[in-house]
PDB file of C-alpha atoms and ligand atoms in Angstrom:
ATOM      1  CA  MET F  27      69.895  -0.356 145.953  1.00  0.00           C
ATOM      2  CA  LEU F  28      71.604  -3.471 147.206  1.00  0.00           C
ATOM      3  CA  CYS F  29      73.126  -5.648 144.570  1.00  0.00           C
ATOM      4  CA  GLN F  30      73.653  -9.369 144.807  1.00  0.00           C
ATOM      5  CA  VAL F  31      77.346 -10.176 144.861  1.00  0.00           C
ATOM      6  CA  PHE F  32      78.512 -12.404 142.021  1.00  0.00           C
ATOM      7  CA  ALA F  33      81.821 -14.178 142.007  1.00  0.00           C
ATOM      8  CA  VAL F  34      84.431 -13.003 139.557  1.00  0.00           C
ATOM      9  CA  VAL F  35      84.533 -15.632 136.823  1.00  0.00           C
ATOM     10  CA  GLU F  36      87.575 -15.242 134.600  1.00  0.00           C
ATOM     11  CA  VAL F  37      86.860 -18.014 132.125  1.00  0.00           C
ATOM     12  CA  LEU F  38      90.181 -17.543 130.366  1.00  0.00           C
ATOM     13  CA  SER F  39      92.830 -14.867 130.622  1.00  0.00           C
ATOM     14  CA  GLY F  40      91.096 -11.644 129.538  1.00  0.00           C
ATOM     15  CA  VAL F  41      87.619 -13.190 129.321  1.00  0.00           C
ATOM     16  CA  HIS F  42      85.038 -12.651 132.050  1.00  0.00           C
ATOM     17  CA  ARG F  43      81.558 -14.115 132.204  1.00  0.00           C
ATOM     18  CA  VAL F  44      78.924 -12.037 133.978  1.00  0.00           C
ATOM     19  CA  ASP F  45      76.601 -14.471 135.659  1.00  0.00           C
ATOM     20  CA  GLY F  46      72.937 -13.932 136.421  1.00  0.00           C
ATOM     21  CA  VAL F  47      71.986 -11.665 133.531  1.00  0.00           C
ATOM     22  CA  ASN F  48      70.490 -14.422 131.326  1.00  0.00           C
ATOM     23  CA  ALA F  49      71.933 -14.901 128.659  1.00  0.00           C
ATOM     24  CA  ASN F  50      75.663 -15.032 129.361  1.00  0.00           C
ATOM     25  CA  THR F  51      77.376 -11.688 128.921  1.00  0.00           C
ATOM     26  CA  TYR F  52      81.136 -11.690 128.381  1.00  0.00           C
ATOM     27  CA  ILE F  53      83.708  -8.972 129.003  1.00  0.00           C
ATOM     28  CA  VAL F  54      86.519  -9.569 126.555  1.00  0.00           C
ATOM     29  CA  ASP F  55      89.881  -8.046 125.572  1.00  0.00           C
ATOM     30  CA  TYR F  56      89.674  -6.986 121.943  1.00  0.00           C
ATOM     31  CA  VAL F  57      92.649  -4.718 121.312  1.00  0.00           C
ATOM     32  CA  ASP F  58      95.595  -3.510 123.444  1.00  0.00           C
ATOM     33  CA  GLY F  59      93.968  -4.604 126.710  1.00  0.00           C
ATOM     34  CA  GLU F  60      90.787  -2.617 125.918  1.00  0.00           C
ATOM     35  CA  LYS F  61      87.597  -4.468 126.713  1.00  0.00           C
ATOM     36  CA  ILE F  62      84.232  -4.876 125.062  1.00  0.00           C
ATOM     37  CA  LEU F  63      81.000  -6.608 125.941  1.00  0.00           C
ATOM     38  CA  ILE F  64      79.699  -9.554 123.999  1.00  0.00           C
ATOM     39  CA  ASP F  65      75.910  -9.436 124.519  1.00  0.00           C
ATOM     40  CA  THR F  66      74.161  -7.454 127.232  1.00  0.00           C
ATOM     41  CA  GLY F  67      71.707  -9.761 129.018  1.00  0.00           C
ATOM     42  CA  MET F  68      68.032  -9.143 129.719  1.00  0.00           C
ATOM     43  CA  PRO F  69      66.625  -5.649 130.277  1.00  0.00           C
ATOM     44  CA  ARG F  70      67.359  -4.276 133.763  1.00  0.00           C
ATOM     45  CA  SER F  71      70.653  -6.194 134.019  1.00  0.00           C
ATOM     46  CA  ILE F  72      72.830  -3.105 133.956  1.00  0.00           C
ATOM     47  CA  GLN F  73      73.322  -2.987 137.684  1.00  0.00           C
ATOM     48  CA  LYS F  74      74.718  -6.509 137.654  1.00  0.00           C
ATOM     49  CA  ILE F  75      77.055  -5.733 134.764  1.00  0.00           C
ATOM     50  CA  GLU F  76      78.160  -2.542 136.503  1.00  0.00           C
ATOM     51  CA  HIS F  77      78.748  -4.396 139.719  1.00  0.00           C
ATOM     52  CA  TYR F  78      80.769  -7.098 138.002  1.00  0.00           C
ATOM     53  CA  LEU F  79      82.894  -4.479 136.256  1.00  0.00           C
ATOM     54  CA  SER F  80      83.584  -2.762 139.566  1.00  0.00           C
ATOM     55  CA  GLN F  81      84.900  -6.049 140.949  1.00  0.00           C
ATOM     56  CA  ILE F  82      87.552  -6.130 138.235  1.00  0.00           C
ATOM     57  CA  GLY F  83      88.384  -2.439 138.601  1.00  0.00           C
ATOM     58  CA  LEU F  84      86.384  -1.161 135.628  1.00  0.00           C
ATOM     59  CA  LYS F  85      83.339   0.986 135.030  1.00  0.00           C
ATOM     60  CA  PRO F  86      80.878   0.768 132.114  1.00  0.00           C
ATOM     61  CA  SER F  87      82.350   3.815 130.371  1.00  0.00           C
ATOM     62  CA  ASP F  88      85.663   1.915 130.123  1.00  0.00           C
ATOM     63  CA  LEU F  89      83.947  -0.355 127.597  1.00  0.00           C
ATOM     64  CA  LYS F  90      83.918   1.028 124.089  1.00  0.00           C
ATOM     65  CA  LEU F  91      81.652  -1.428 122.334  1.00  0.00           C
ATOM     66  CA  ALA F  92      79.048  -4.114 122.760  1.00  0.00           C
ATOM     67  CA  VAL F  93      78.999  -6.773 120.055  1.00  0.00           C
ATOM     68  CA  LEU F  94      75.566  -8.388 119.949  1.00  0.00           C
ATOM     69  CA  THR F  95      75.418 -11.971 118.719  1.00  0.00           C
ATOM     70  CA  HIS F  96      71.771 -11.615 117.653  1.00  0.00           C
ATOM     71  CA  CYS F  97      68.584  -9.650 118.195  1.00  0.00           C
ATOM     72  CA  HIS F  98      66.858 -11.694 120.951  1.00  0.00           C
ATOM     73  CA  ILE F  99      65.819  -9.891 124.131  1.00  0.00           C
ATOM     74  CA  ASP F 100      68.123 -11.890 126.431  1.00  0.00           C
ATOM     75  CA  HIS F 101      71.147 -10.760 124.405  1.00  0.00           C
ATOM     76  CA  VAL F 102      70.293  -7.142 123.558  1.00  0.00           C
ATOM     77  CA  GLY F 103      68.144  -6.221 126.575  1.00  0.00           C
ATOM     78  CA  CYS F 104      70.502  -3.569 127.974  1.00  0.00           C
ATOM     79  CA  ALA F 105      71.979  -2.322 124.706  1.00  0.00           C
ATOM     80  CA  ALA F 106      69.862   0.851 124.462  1.00  0.00           C
ATOM     81  CA  GLU F 107      70.560   1.860 128.048  1.00  0.00           C
ATOM     82  CA  LEU F 108      74.286   1.092 127.821  1.00  0.00           C
ATOM     83  CA  GLY F 109      74.437   3.378 124.801  1.00  0.00           C
ATOM     84  CA  LYS F 110      72.474   6.221 126.363  1.00  0.00           C
ATOM     85  CA  ARG F 111      74.072   6.174 129.798  1.00  0.00           C
ATOM     86  CA  PHE F 112      77.659   5.216 129.025  1.00  0.00           C
ATOM     87  CA  GLY F 113      78.178   5.893 125.320  1.00  0.00           C
ATOM     88  CA  ILE F 114      78.819   2.215 124.575  1.00  0.00           C
ATOM     89  CA  LYS F 115      78.456   1.649 120.839  1.00  0.00           C
ATOM     90  CA  THR F 116      76.478  -1.371 119.699  1.00  0.00           C
ATOM     91  CA  LEU F 117      77.374  -3.610 116.760  1.00  0.00           C
ATOM     92  CA  ILE F 118      75.110  -6.333 115.403  1.00  0.00           C
ATOM     93  CA  GLY F 119      74.909  -8.669 112.392  1.00  0.00           C
ATOM     94  CA  GLU F 120      73.573  -6.802 109.389  1.00  0.00           C
ATOM     95  CA  GLU F 121      70.462  -8.955 108.902  1.00  0.00           C
ATOM     96  CA  ASP F 122      69.385  -8.518 112.548  1.00  0.00           C
ATOM     97  CA  SER F 123      69.638  -4.743 112.698  1.00  0.00           C
ATOM     98  CA  HIS F 124      66.026  -4.096 111.621  1.00  0.00           C
ATOM     99  CA  TYR F 125      64.798  -6.232 114.516  1.00  0.00           C
ATOM    100  CA  VAL F 126      66.456  -4.072 117.179  1.00  0.00           C
ATOM    101  CA  THR F 127      65.374  -0.734 115.739  1.00  0.00           C
ATOM    102  CA  GLY F 128      61.765  -1.891 115.906  1.00  0.00           C
ATOM    103  CA  GLU F 129      61.289  -1.655 112.122  1.00  0.00           C
ATOM    104  CA  ARG F 130      60.635  -5.397 111.907  1.00  0.00           C
ATOM    105  CA  ARG F 131      59.442  -8.109 114.267  1.00  0.00           C
ATOM    106  CA  LEU F 132      60.503 -11.709 114.379  1.00  0.00           C
ATOM    107  CA  PRO F 133      57.671 -14.262 114.420  1.00  0.00           C
ATOM    108  CA  PRO F 134      57.037 -15.820 117.854  1.00  0.00           C
ATOM    109  CA  PRO F 135      58.849 -19.061 118.771  1.00  0.00           C
ATOM    110  CA  LYS F 136      57.363 -22.380 117.712  1.00  0.00           C
ATOM    111  CA  GLY F 137      55.459 -24.836 119.905  1.00  0.00           C
ATOM    112  CA  LEU F 138      54.726 -24.259 123.596  1.00  0.00           C
ATOM    113  CA  ALA F 139      57.266 -21.454 123.868  1.00  0.00           C
ATOM    114  CA  GLY F 140      55.246 -19.582 121.257  1.00  0.00           C
ATOM    115  CA  VAL F 141      52.078 -19.884 123.360  1.00  0.00           C
ATOM    116  CA  GLY F 142      53.949 -18.308 126.277  1.00  0.00           C
ATOM    117  CA  PHE F 143      55.208 -15.522 124.049  1.00  0.00           C
ATOM    118  CA  ARG F 144      51.717 -14.776 122.795  1.00  0.00           C
ATOM    119  CA  LEU F 145      50.407 -14.574 126.371  1.00  0.00           C
ATOM    120  CA  PHE F 146      53.292 -12.657 127.916  1.00  0.00           C
ATOM    121  CA  GLY F 147      54.828 -10.968 124.876  1.00  0.00           C
ATOM    122  CA  ALA F 148      54.012  -7.526 126.259  1.00  0.00           C
ATOM    123  CA  PHE F 149      56.390  -8.193 129.159  1.00  0.00           C
ATOM    124  CA  LEU F 150      59.097  -9.515 126.857  1.00  0.00           C
ATOM    125  CA  SER F 151      60.095  -6.393 125.029  1.00  0.00           C
ATOM    126  CA  PHE F 152      63.264  -4.325 125.079  1.00  0.00           C
ATOM    127  CA  GLU F 153      63.920  -0.682 124.335  1.00  0.00           C
ATOM    128  CA  PRO F 154      64.630  -0.411 120.611  1.00  0.00           C
ATOM    129  CA  PHE F 155      67.907   1.161 119.495  1.00  0.00           C
ATOM    130  CA  LYS F 156      69.822   2.014 116.376  1.00  0.00           C
ATOM    131  CA  PRO F 157      73.084   0.074 116.244  1.00  0.00           C
ATOM    132  CA  HIS F 158      76.205   2.133 115.686  1.00  0.00           C
ATOM    133  CA  ALA F 159      77.256  -0.221 112.890  1.00  0.00           C
ATOM    134  CA  THR F 160      76.404  -3.593 111.414  1.00  0.00           C
ATOM    135  CA  LEU F 161      78.751  -6.538 110.990  1.00  0.00           C
ATOM    136  CA  ARG F 162      79.305  -8.945 108.122  1.00  0.00           C
ATOM    137  CA  ASP F 163      80.991 -12.297 107.805  1.00  0.00           C
ATOM    138  CA  GLY F 164      84.781 -12.060 107.913  1.00  0.00           C
ATOM    139  CA  GLU F 165      84.966  -8.547 109.384  1.00  0.00           C
ATOM    140  CA  SER F 166      87.103  -7.903 112.443  1.00  0.00           C
ATOM    141  CA  VAL F 167      86.483  -6.020 115.658  1.00  0.00           C
ATOM    142  CA  GLY F 168      89.999  -5.519 116.956  1.00  0.00           C
ATOM    143  CA  LYS F 169      91.500  -8.995 117.136  1.00  0.00           C
ATOM    144  CA  LEU F 170      88.067 -10.644 117.049  1.00  0.00           C
ATOM    145  CA  ARG F 171      86.675 -12.108 113.826  1.00  0.00           C
ATOM    146  CA  ILE F 172      82.994 -12.103 112.984  1.00  0.00           C
ATOM    147  CA  ILE F 173      81.487 -15.310 111.626  1.00  0.00           C
ATOM    148  CA  HIS F 174      77.976 -15.042 110.164  1.00  0.00           C
ATOM    149  CA  THR F 175      76.027 -18.103 111.339  1.00  0.00           C
ATOM    150  CA  PRO F 176      72.419 -17.543 110.192  1.00  0.00           C
ATOM    151  CA  GLY F 177      69.502 -19.738 111.178  1.00  0.00           C
ATOM    152  CA  HIS F 178      68.779 -19.021 114.835  1.00  0.00           C
ATOM    153  CA  THR F 179      68.084 -15.509 113.537  1.00  0.00           C
ATOM    154  CA  PRO F 180      68.942 -14.199 110.049  1.00  0.00           C
ATOM    155  CA  GLY F 181      71.827 -12.077 111.358  1.00  0.00           C
ATOM    156  CA  SER F 182      73.221 -14.360 114.079  1.00  0.00           C
ATOM    157  CA  ILE F 183      76.968 -14.010 114.408  1.00  0.00           C
ATOM    158  CA  CYS F 184      79.706 -15.766 116.330  1.00  0.00           C
ATOM    159  CA  VAL F 185      82.834 -13.961 117.508  1.00  0.00           C
ATOM    160  CA  PHE F 186      86.143 -15.786 117.207  1.00  0.00           C
ATOM    161  CA  ASP F 187      89.412 -14.995 118.959  1.00  0.00           C
ATOM    162  CA  ALA F 188      92.041 -16.833 116.894  1.00  0.00           C
ATOM    163  CA  GLU F 189      94.792 -16.107 119.470  1.00  0.00           C
ATOM    164  CA  THR F 190      93.133 -18.394 121.994  1.00  0.00           C
ATOM    165  CA  ALA F 191      90.894 -20.347 119.561  1.00  0.00           C
ATOM    166  CA  THR F 192      87.897 -19.213 121.616  1.00  0.00           C
ATOM    167  CA  LEU F 193      84.430 -18.890 120.117  1.00  0.00           C
ATOM    168  CA  PHE F 194      81.683 -16.678 121.545  1.00  0.00           C
ATOM    169  CA  SER F 195      78.724 -18.360 119.960  1.00  0.00           C
ATOM    170  CA  GLY F 196      75.583 -16.580 121.166  1.00  0.00           C
ATOM    171  CA  ASP F 197      72.767 -19.062 120.550  1.00  0.00           C
ATOM    172  CA  ALA F 198      74.339 -20.604 117.431  1.00  0.00           C
ATOM    173  CA  LEU F 199      75.972 -23.270 119.621  1.00  0.00           C
ATOM    174  CA  LEU F 200      75.136 -23.928 123.263  1.00  0.00           C
ATOM    175  CA  SER F 201      76.326 -26.105 126.115  1.00  0.00           C
ATOM    176  CA  SER F 202      74.617 -28.105 128.806  1.00  0.00           C
ATOM    177  CA  LYS F 203      76.121 -30.279 131.543  1.00  0.00           C
ATOM    178  CA  GLY F 204      79.563 -30.193 129.969  1.00  0.00           C
ATOM    179  CA  GLU F 205      78.320 -31.176 126.502  1.00  0.00           C
ATOM    180  CA  LEU F 206      77.688 -29.233 123.314  1.00  0.00           C
ATOM    181  CA  LYS F 207      74.066 -28.527 122.521  1.00  0.00           C
ATOM    182  CA  PRO F 208      72.557 -27.477 119.170  1.00  0.00           C
ATOM    183  CA  PRO F 209      70.562 -24.259 118.829  1.00  0.00           C
ATOM    184  CA  SER F 210      67.001 -24.527 120.101  1.00  0.00           C
ATOM    185  CA  PRO F 211      64.520 -25.684 117.404  1.00  0.00           C
ATOM    186  CA  SER F 212      61.620 -23.733 118.899  1.00  0.00           C
ATOM    187  CA  PHE F 213      63.543 -20.453 119.244  1.00  0.00           C
ATOM    188  CA  SER F 214      65.353 -20.694 115.898  1.00  0.00           C
ATOM    189  CA  LEU F 215      63.753 -19.108 112.868  1.00  0.00           C
ATOM    190  CA  ASN F 216      65.297 -21.676 110.522  1.00  0.00           C
ATOM    191  CA  HIS F 217      66.683 -24.588 112.499  1.00  0.00           C
ATOM    192  CA  ARG F 218      68.049 -26.461 109.474  1.00  0.00           C
ATOM    193  CA  GLU F 219      70.005 -23.393 108.425  1.00  0.00           C
ATOM    194  CA  ALA F 220      71.241 -22.941 112.015  1.00  0.00           C
ATOM    195  CA  ILE F 221      72.618 -26.502 112.009  1.00  0.00           C
ATOM    196  CA  HIS F 222      74.157 -26.022 108.577  1.00  0.00           C
ATOM    197  CA  SER F 223      75.907 -22.855 109.824  1.00  0.00           C
ATOM    198  CA  LEU F 224      77.857 -24.995 112.283  1.00  0.00           C
ATOM    199  CA  GLU F 225      79.941 -26.243 109.369  1.00  0.00           C
ATOM    200  CA  LYS F 226      81.536 -22.798 109.274  1.00  0.00           C
ATOM    201  CA  ILE F 227      82.451 -23.160 112.941  1.00  0.00           C
ATOM    202  CA  MET F 228      83.987 -26.579 112.346  1.00  0.00           C
ATOM    203  CA  ASP F 229      86.419 -24.962 109.914  1.00  0.00           C
ATOM    204  CA  LEU F 230      87.798 -22.782 112.718  1.00  0.00           C
ATOM    205  CA  GLU F 231      89.265 -25.531 114.918  1.00  0.00           C
ATOM    206  CA  VAL F 232      87.769 -24.059 118.068  1.00  0.00           C
ATOM    207  CA  GLU F 233      89.362 -25.014 121.367  1.00  0.00           C
ATOM    208  CA  ASN F 234      87.183 -23.101 123.830  1.00  0.00           C
ATOM    209  CA  LEU F 235      83.503 -22.220 123.698  1.00  0.00           C
ATOM    210  CA  CYS F 236      81.818 -19.319 125.470  1.00  0.00           C
ATOM    211  CA  PRO F 237      78.136 -19.918 124.641  1.00  0.00           C
ATOM    212  CA  GLY F 238      75.157 -17.627 125.122  1.00  0.00           C
ATOM    213  CA  HIS F 239      73.581 -20.202 127.422  1.00  0.00           C
ATOM    214  CA  GLY F 240      75.259 -22.882 129.526  1.00  0.00           C
ATOM    215  CA  GLU F 241      78.733 -23.101 130.971  1.00  0.00           C
ATOM    216  CA  PRO F 242      81.848 -22.300 128.941  1.00  0.00           C
ATOM    217  CA  LEU F 243      83.647 -25.402 127.652  1.00  0.00           C
ATOM    218  CA  LEU F 244      87.423 -25.303 127.690  1.00  0.00           C
ATOM    219  CA  GLY F 245      89.525 -27.530 125.416  1.00  0.00           C
ATOM    220  CA  GLY F 246      88.785 -29.803 122.485  1.00  0.00           C
ATOM    221  CA  VAL F 247      85.542 -28.123 121.372  1.00  0.00           C
ATOM    222  CA  GLY F 248      86.299 -28.480 117.636  1.00  0.00           C
ATOM    223  CA  ARG F 249      86.698 -32.240 117.945  1.00  0.00           C
ATOM    224  CA  LYS F 250      83.519 -32.520 120.039  1.00  0.00           C
ATOM    225  CA  LEU F 251      81.622 -30.424 117.521  1.00  0.00           C
ATOM    226  CA  GLY F 252      82.743 -32.664 114.655  1.00  0.00           C
ATOM    227  CA  LEU F 253      81.304 -35.681 116.472  1.00  0.00           C
ATOM    228  CA  ALA F 254      78.102 -33.905 117.550  1.00  0.00           C
ATOM    229  CA  TYR F 255      77.483 -32.539 114.074  1.00  0.00           C
ATOM    230  CA  GLU F 256      77.266 -36.048 112.660  1.00  0.00           C
ATOM    231  CA  LYS F 257      74.219 -36.592 114.911  1.00  0.00           C
ATOM    232  CA  TRP F 258      72.724 -33.134 114.503  1.00  0.00           C
ATOM    233  CA  LYS F 259      72.957 -32.794 110.730  1.00  0.00           C
ATOM    234  CA  ASN F 260      69.871 -34.969 110.258  1.00  0.00           C
ATOM    235  CA  LEU F 261      67.792 -33.273 112.959  1.00  0.00           C
TER     236      LEU F 261
HETATM  237 ZN1   ZN K 327      68.448 -16.366 120.887  1.00  0.00          ZN
END
């Protein structure tokens, strides 16, 4: 099958963003030049990920792990298939693991988005899977540190590379038009908790942000977040 050609987007040295898989999927160095995936995009995105990897001289089986920032379909959609076809092990925040095995279901989003989910929910499902392991706050995956940032989902995590002060935030912190954006109120299980979790991120002095949605932001993110948080904390 023909595959649309996507440009190689090396966001930072050793960090690639795979475009067009909604949400952003990143290919990241985690130890000794070995690479992992952070998130996996929507179901049926594997061909795009595979194609991107081929453009940088890799194949899916070169990736050892996929760290999943949370259990939503646009982040875990290809996890089951990546495991079955290429032996890629999946890691997810402890409190989200029951939602990807199918043991538990999250309530639908709030507001209009929830109406859409009720109507089209049958088309918005992913193949359940058992994660290889679960992750807790403060654990490391190679050089990457896991930060538990609950609220968007109970087990939402961010992944922090202290060497480059780069944060892979999933949906815990987003960007839009060059600005930081808070997690979505309608898609977050506990929006107040999601905002409160950003305090943990402020402690990290983040320079660069690779969000689950929106463009990566390079430089000065910690300072911007400090300013934005003052507005968001009363949302
Ligand atoms: Zn999400």
